[in-house]
Coordinates of C-alpha atoms in Angstrom, one line a residue:
X1 CA 0.0 0.0 0.0
X2 CA 1.4 3.4 -1.0
X3 CA 2.7 5.4 2.0
X4 CA 0.6 8.4 3.1
X5 CA -2.6 7.3 1.3
X6 CA -5.8 6.7 3.3
X7 CA -8.5 6.6 0.7
X8 CA -10.8 3.6 0.5
X9 CA -12.4 3.2 -2.9
X10 CA -15.4 0.9 -3.1
X11 CA -16.5 -0.6 -6.4
X12 CA -19.9 -2.2 -7.4
X13 CA -23.6 -1.8 -6.8
X14 CA -25.7 0.7 -5.0
X15 CA -29.5 0.2 -5.0
X16 CA -32.7 0.8 -3.3
X17 CA -33.8 -1.7 -0.6
X18 CA -37.5 -2.0 0.2
X19 CA -37.9 -3.3 3.7
X20 CA -41.2 -4.4 5.3
X21 CA -42.5 -2.0 8.0
X22 CA -43.0 -5.1 10.2
X23 CA -40.5 -7.9 10.9
X24 CA -41.1 -11.6 10.6
X25 CA -43.4 -11.6 7.6
X26 CA -43.1 -12.7 4.0
X27 CA -43.0 -10.1 1.1
X28 CA -46.6 -11.0 0.3
X29 CA -47.7 -10.5 3.9
X30 CA -45.9 -7.2 4.4
X31 CA -48.5 -4.4 4.9
X32 CA -46.0 -1.7 3.5
X33 CA -42.4 -1.1 2.7
X34 CA -39.8 1.6 3.6
X35 CA -37.2 2.5 1.0
X36 CA -33.6 2.7 2.0
X37 CA -30.3 3.0 0.2
X38 CA -28.4 -0.3 0.0
X39 CA -25.7 -2.2 -1.8
X40 CA -22.8 -3.6 0.1
X41 CA -19.9 -1.7 -1.6
X42 CA -21.7 1.6 -1.1
X43 CA -22.4 0.7 2.6
X44 CA -18.7 0.0 3.1
X45 CA -17.8 3.5 1.6
X46 CA -20.3 5.2 3.9
X47 CA -19.1 3.2 6.9
X48 CA -15.5 4.4 6.3
X49 CA -16.7 8.0 5.9
X50 CA -18.9 7.8 9.0
X51 CA -15.8 6.8 11.0
X52 CA -13.9 9.8 9.8
X53 CA -12.0 8.2 6.9
X54 CA -11.7 9.1 3.2
X55 CA -14.0 7.1 1.0
X56 CA -15.1 7.1 -2.6
X57 CA -17.5 5.0 -4.6
X58 CA -17.3 3.8 -8.2
X59 CA -20.4 2.4 -9.9
X60 CA -23.4 3.1 -12.2
X61 CA -26.8 4.3 -11.3
X62 CA -30.0 4.9 -13.3
X63 CA -30.6 8.4 -14.5
X64 CA -33.8 8.4 -12.5
X65 CA -35.2 9.6 -9.2
X66 CA -33.8 6.7 -7.2
X67 CA -30.3 7.1 -8.9
X68 CA -30.1 10.8 -8.1
X69 CA -31.3 10.1 -4.5
X70 CA -28.5 7.5 -4.0
X71 CA -25.9 9.9 -5.4
X72 CA -27.1 12.6 -3.0
X73 CA -26.9 10.1 -0.1
X74 CA -23.2 9.4 -1.0
X75 CA -22.5 13.1 -1.1
X76 CA -24.4 13.8 2.1
X77 CA -22.4 11.1 3.9
X78 CA -19.0 12.5 2.8
X79 CA -18.3 9.9 0.1
X80 CA -16.5 11.1 -3.1
X81 CA -18.9 10.3 -5.9
X82 CA -16.5 11.2 -8.7
X83 CA -16.6 7.5 -9.8
X84 CA -20.4 7.5 -10.2
X85 CA -21.9 7.5 -13.7
X86 CA -25.6 7.5 -14.8
X87 CA -27.3 5.4 -17.4
X88 CA -30.3 7.0 -19.2
X89 CA -31.5 3.7 -20.5
X90 CA -31.6 1.5 -17.4
X91 CA -33.2 1.8 -14.0
X92 CA -31.5 1.9 -10.6
X93 CA -31.7 -1.6 -9.1
X94 CA -34.3 -2.5 -6.5
X95 CA -34.3 -5.2 -3.8
X96 CA -37.1 -6.3 -1.6
X97 CA -35.7 -7.5 1.7
X98 CA -37.7 -9.4 4.2
X99 CA -36.7 -9.3 7.8
X100 CA -37.4 -12.6 9.5
X101 CA -38.4 -12.8 13.2
X102 CA -34.7 -13.5 14.1
X103 CA -33.5 -10.4 12.2
X104 CA -32.0 -12.3 9.3
X105 CA -32.8 -11.4 5.7
X106 CA -34.2 -12.8 2.5
X107 CA -34.0 -11.0 -0.9
X108 CA -35.9 -10.5 -4.1
X109 CA -34.2 -8.4 -6.7
X110 CA -35.4 -6.3 -9.7
X111 CA -32.4 -6.1 -12.1
X112 CA -33.0 -7.0 -15.8
X113 CA -30.6 -5.3 -16.4
X114 CA -30.2 -2.5 -13.9
X115 CA -27.8 0.3 -14.4
X116 CA -25.1 -1.1 -12.1
X117 CA -24.7 -4.1 -14.5
X118 CA -24.0 -1.8 -17.4
X119 CA -20.9 0.0 -16.2
X120 CA -18.1 -0.3 -18.9
X121 CA -14.4 -0.2 -18.5
X122 CA -14.3 3.1 -20.5
X123 CA -16.5 4.7 -17.9
X124 CA -14.1 4.1 -15.0
X125 CA -12.7 7.1 -13.2
X126 CA -9.1 5.9 -13.5
X127 CA -7.6 8.9 -11.6
X128 CA -9.8 8.2 -8.6
X129 CA -9.0 4.5 -8.6
X130 CA -5.3 5.2 -8.7
X131 CA -5.6 7.3 -5.5
X132 CA -6.9 4.3 -3.5
X133 CA -5.0 3.0 -0.5
X134 CA -7.5 0.1 -0.5
X135 CA -9.7 -0.9 -3.4
X136 CA -12.8 -2.8 -2.1
X137 CA -15.3 -4.9 -4.1
X138 CA -17.8 -7.7 -4.0
X139 CA -18.8 -10.4 -6.4
X140 CA -22.2 -9.1 -7.7
X141 CA -20.4 -7.0 -10.2
X142 CA -18.9 -10.2 -11.7
X143 CA -22.3 -11.6 -12.7
X144 CA -22.9 -9.9 -16.0
X145 CA -21.1 -8.0 -18.8
X146 CA -20.1 -5.3 -19.3
X147 CA -19.7 -4.7 -15.6
X148 CA -17.6 -7.8 -15.1
X149 CA -14.9 -6.5 -17.5
X150 CA -15.0 -3.1 -15.8
X151 CA -14.6 -4.8 -12.4
X152 CA -11.5 -6.7 -13.6
X153 CA -10.0 -3.6 -15.2
X154 CA -10.6 -1.6 -12.1
X155 CA -8.8 -4.2 -10.0
X156 CA -5.8 -4.1 -12.4
X157 CA -5.6 -0.3 -12.2
X158 CA -5.8 -0.3 -8.4
X159 CA -3.2 -3.0 -8.0
X160 CA -0.8 -1.4 -10.5
X161 CA -1.1 1.9 -8.5
X162 CA -0.1 0.1 -5.2
X163 CA -3.5 -0.3 -3.6
X164 CA -4.4 -3.3 -1.3
X165 CA -7.3 -5.2 -2.8
X166 CA -10.1 -6.1 -0.4
X167 CA -12.8 -8.6 -1.3
X168 CA -16.1 -9.5 0.4
X169 CA -18.0 -11.8 -1.9
X170 CA -21.3 -10.8 -0.4
X171 CA -23.0 -13.9 -1.8
X172 CA -26.6 -13.4 -3.2
X173 CA -27.5 -16.7 -4.7
X174 CA -30.7 -15.4 -6.2
X175 CA -28.8 -13.2 -8.6
X176 CA -26.6 -16.0 -10.1
X177 CA -27.7 -18.3 -12.9
X178 CA -26.7 -21.3 -10.7
X179 CA -24.8 -22.2 -7.5
X180 CA -22.0 -23.6 -9.7
X181 CA -21.6 -20.4 -11.7
X182 CA -21.6 -18.4 -8.5
X183 CA -18.9 -20.5 -6.9
X184 CA -16.8 -20.5 -10.1
X185 CA -17.0 -16.8 -10.6
X186 CA -16.5 -15.8 -7.0
X187 CA -13.3 -17.9 -6.8
X188 CA -12.1 -16.7 -10.3
X189 CA -10.6 -13.6 -8.7
X190 CA -9.7 -15.2 -5.3
X191 CA -6.0 -15.2 -5.8
X192 CA -5.7 -11.5 -6.5
X193 CA -7.1 -10.2 -3.2
X194 CA -4.9 -9.1 -0.3
X195 CA -7.7 -9.0 2.2
X196 CA -10.7 -11.4 2.0
X197 CA -13.7 -11.5 4.3
X198 CA -16.3 -14.3 4.2
X199 CA -19.3 -15.1 6.4
X200 CA -19.7 -18.6 7.8
X201 CA -22.5 -19.2 5.2
X202 CA -20.1 -18.2 2.4
X203 CA -17.4 -20.4 3.9
X204 CA -19.7 -23.4 3.6
X205 CA -20.9 -22.4 0.1
X206 CA -17.3 -22.1 -1.2
X207 CA -15.8 -25.2 0.5
X208 CA -18.9 -27.4 0.5
X209 CA -18.2 -28.2 4.2
X210 CA -20.4 -27.1 7.1
X211 CA -17.7 -26.2 9.6
X212 CA -15.6 -23.2 10.6
X213 CA -12.7 -25.2 11.8
X214 CA -9.2 -24.0 10.8
X215 CA -8.6 -26.8 8.3
X216 CA -11.8 -25.9 6.4
X217 CA -11.0 -22.2 6.4
X218 CA -7.5 -22.9 5.1
X219 CA -9.0 -24.3 2.0
X220 CA -9.7 -20.7 1.1
X221 CA -6.2 -19.4 2.1
X222 CA -3.8 -18.3 -0.7
X223 CA -0.1 -17.5 -0.2
X224 CA -0.7 -14.1 -1.9
X225 CA -3.1 -13.0 0.9
X226 CA -2.3 -10.7 3.8
X227 CA -5.5 -11.4 5.8
X228 CA -8.4 -13.8 5.6
X229 CA -11.4 -13.2 7.9
X230 CA -14.4 -15.4 8.7
X231 CA -17.2 -13.5 10.4
X232 CA -19.4 -15.5 12.7
X233 CA -22.3 -13.1 13.4
X234 CA -22.8 -12.5 17.1
X235 CA -20.0 -15.0 17.8
X236 CA -17.3 -12.7 16.5
X237 CA -14.6 -13.3 13.9
X238 CA -11.7 -15.6 13.1
X239 CA -8.6 -14.2 11.4
X240 CA -5.7 -15.7 9.5
X241 CA -2.4 -14.2 8.3
X242 CA 0.8 -15.8 7.1
X243 CA 2.2 -15.7 10.6
X244 CA -0.7 -16.0 13.1
X245 CA -4.3 -16.7 13.4
X246 CA -7.0 -16.5 16.1
X247 CA -10.5 -15.4 17.1
X248 CA -12.0 -12.2 18.5
X249 CA -15.4 -12.4 20.2
X250 CA -18.2 -10.0 19.4
X251 CA -20.2 -7.7 21.6
X252 CA -23.5 -8.8 23.0
X253 CA -26.3 -6.5 21.7
X254 CA -30.0 -6.8 21.0
X255 CA -30.2 -7.5 17.3
X256 CA -33.0 -5.7 15.4
X257 CA -31.8 -5.9 11.8
X258 CA -28.5 -7.4 10.6
X259 CA -28.6 -5.5 7.2
X260 CA -25.3 -3.8 6.7
X261 CA -23.6 -5.3 9.8
X262 CA -21.1 -7.1 7.7
X263 CA -20.4 -4.0 5.6
X264 CA -20.0 -1.9 8.8
X265 CA -17.4 -4.5 10.0
X266 CA -15.5 -4.3 6.7
X267 CA -15.6 -0.5 6.5
X268 CA -14.3 -0.2 10.1
X269 CA -11.5 -2.7 9.5
X270 CA -10.4 -1.0 6.3
X271 CA -10.5 2.3 8.1
X272 CA -8.1 1.0 10.7
X273 CA -5.8 -0.7 8.2
X274 CA -5.3 2.4 6.1
X275 CA -4.6 4.4 9.2
X276 CA -2.0 1.9 10.3
X277 CA -1.0 -0.7 7.7
X278 CA 1.4 -2.3 10.1
X279 CA -1.6 -3.9 11.8
X280 CA -1.5 -6.6 9.1
X281 CA 1.8 -7.8 10.5
X282 CA 1.3 -7.0 14.2
X283 CA -1.2 -9.4 15.9
X284 CA -1.9 -7.2 18.9
X285 CA -2.8 -4.3 16.6
X286 CA -4.8 -6.5 14.3
X287 CA -6.9 -7.9 17.2
X288 CA -7.6 -4.3 18.3
X289 CA -8.7 -3.4 14.8
X290 CA -11.0 -6.5 14.6
X291 CA -12.4 -5.7 18.0
X292 CA -13.2 -2.2 16.7
X293 CA -14.8 -3.7 13.6
X294 CA -16.8 -6.2 15.6
X295 CA -18.2 -3.3 17.7
X296 CA -19.1 -1.3 14.6
X297 CA -21.0 -4.3 13.2
X298 CA -22.7 -5.0 16.5
X299 CA -24.0 -1.4 16.7
X300 CA -25.3 -1.5 13.1
X301 CA -27.4 -4.6 14.0
X302 CA -29.2 -2.8 16.8
X303 CA -31.2 -0.5 14.4
X304 CA -33.3 -0.9 11.2
X305 CA -31.6 -0.2 7.9
X306 CA -27.9 -0.2 7.0
X307 CA -26.8 3.4 6.4
X308 CA -28.8 5.1 9.2
X309 CA -27.3 2.5 11.6
X310 CA -23.6 2.9 10.7
X311 CA -21.9 4.3 13.8
X312 CA -19.4 7.1 14.4
X313 CA -16.0 6.4 16.0
X314 CA -17.2 7.9 19.3
X315 CA -20.2 5.4 19.4
X316 CA -17.9 2.5 18.7
X317 CA -15.4 3.5 21.4
X318 CA -18.2 3.9 23.9
X319 CA -19.4 0.3 23.2
X320 CA -15.9 -1.0 23.6
X321 CA -15.4 0.9 26.9
X322 CA -18.7 -0.4 28.3
X323 CA -17.9 -4.1 27.5

């Protein structure tokens, strides 16, 4: 990572989530829906900014009311939107998200195709990507062309400019043609990432083994990686580097809505890493950074909606002090 840089650039989708006004119901049973900004890469960028860091977003929105609303939300949250382009011929993506009684989510997407899928390599803000200390992305942008090619080119540009590459697959099975295609494409860029974060569900999906034991996790380790993380929800997080590995417990909170908790975790961790890159080699520092990220994720799960729930650094430090 280039010295002196602290910008986190997120690449991928930003969309509108429609969330039922009551929890524990199916989409058909929901009496009404609230609209909220969503999309994991955008959530990560806003999480970084909310914590006082420099963040930018690269992606495509529809040139419609929702697209302009999302661009304004990025701007209002201090995220550099210089990488955002608009498509006059495609709509901003929509997702209907059901909150089950336990706070977990189910998704139904409207993207056929949506604007985010139509970003081309020629539309990339190369100058912005080259300024990244960390370039962060998911796998949804790998599903369809031309966005897939744009995604791969953006990774190349960031890597050549000295950025760390951060990958959270953010599996959404419903968006892929098949489970096999999802697994193949998610793993197709696995070797290029410096930092990878998976959930326990994604660990099982990618390895085919229902276990979070070290020998299973190590099937996803690559010698090129600097950090591999497995998040375990309210059980915390496991971490693996070339020289050490371990686990960091989470914080006990009353979960209301887990939407965005994983993105809050990632944003918080990346914010800490760009502030002090030596934490990738220093286990004590890394554990403190993961603890901070766990607290950020835990706070986000205590409120409805991802972006409104993302905490400030003061709120995160208060939770850590109380624990």
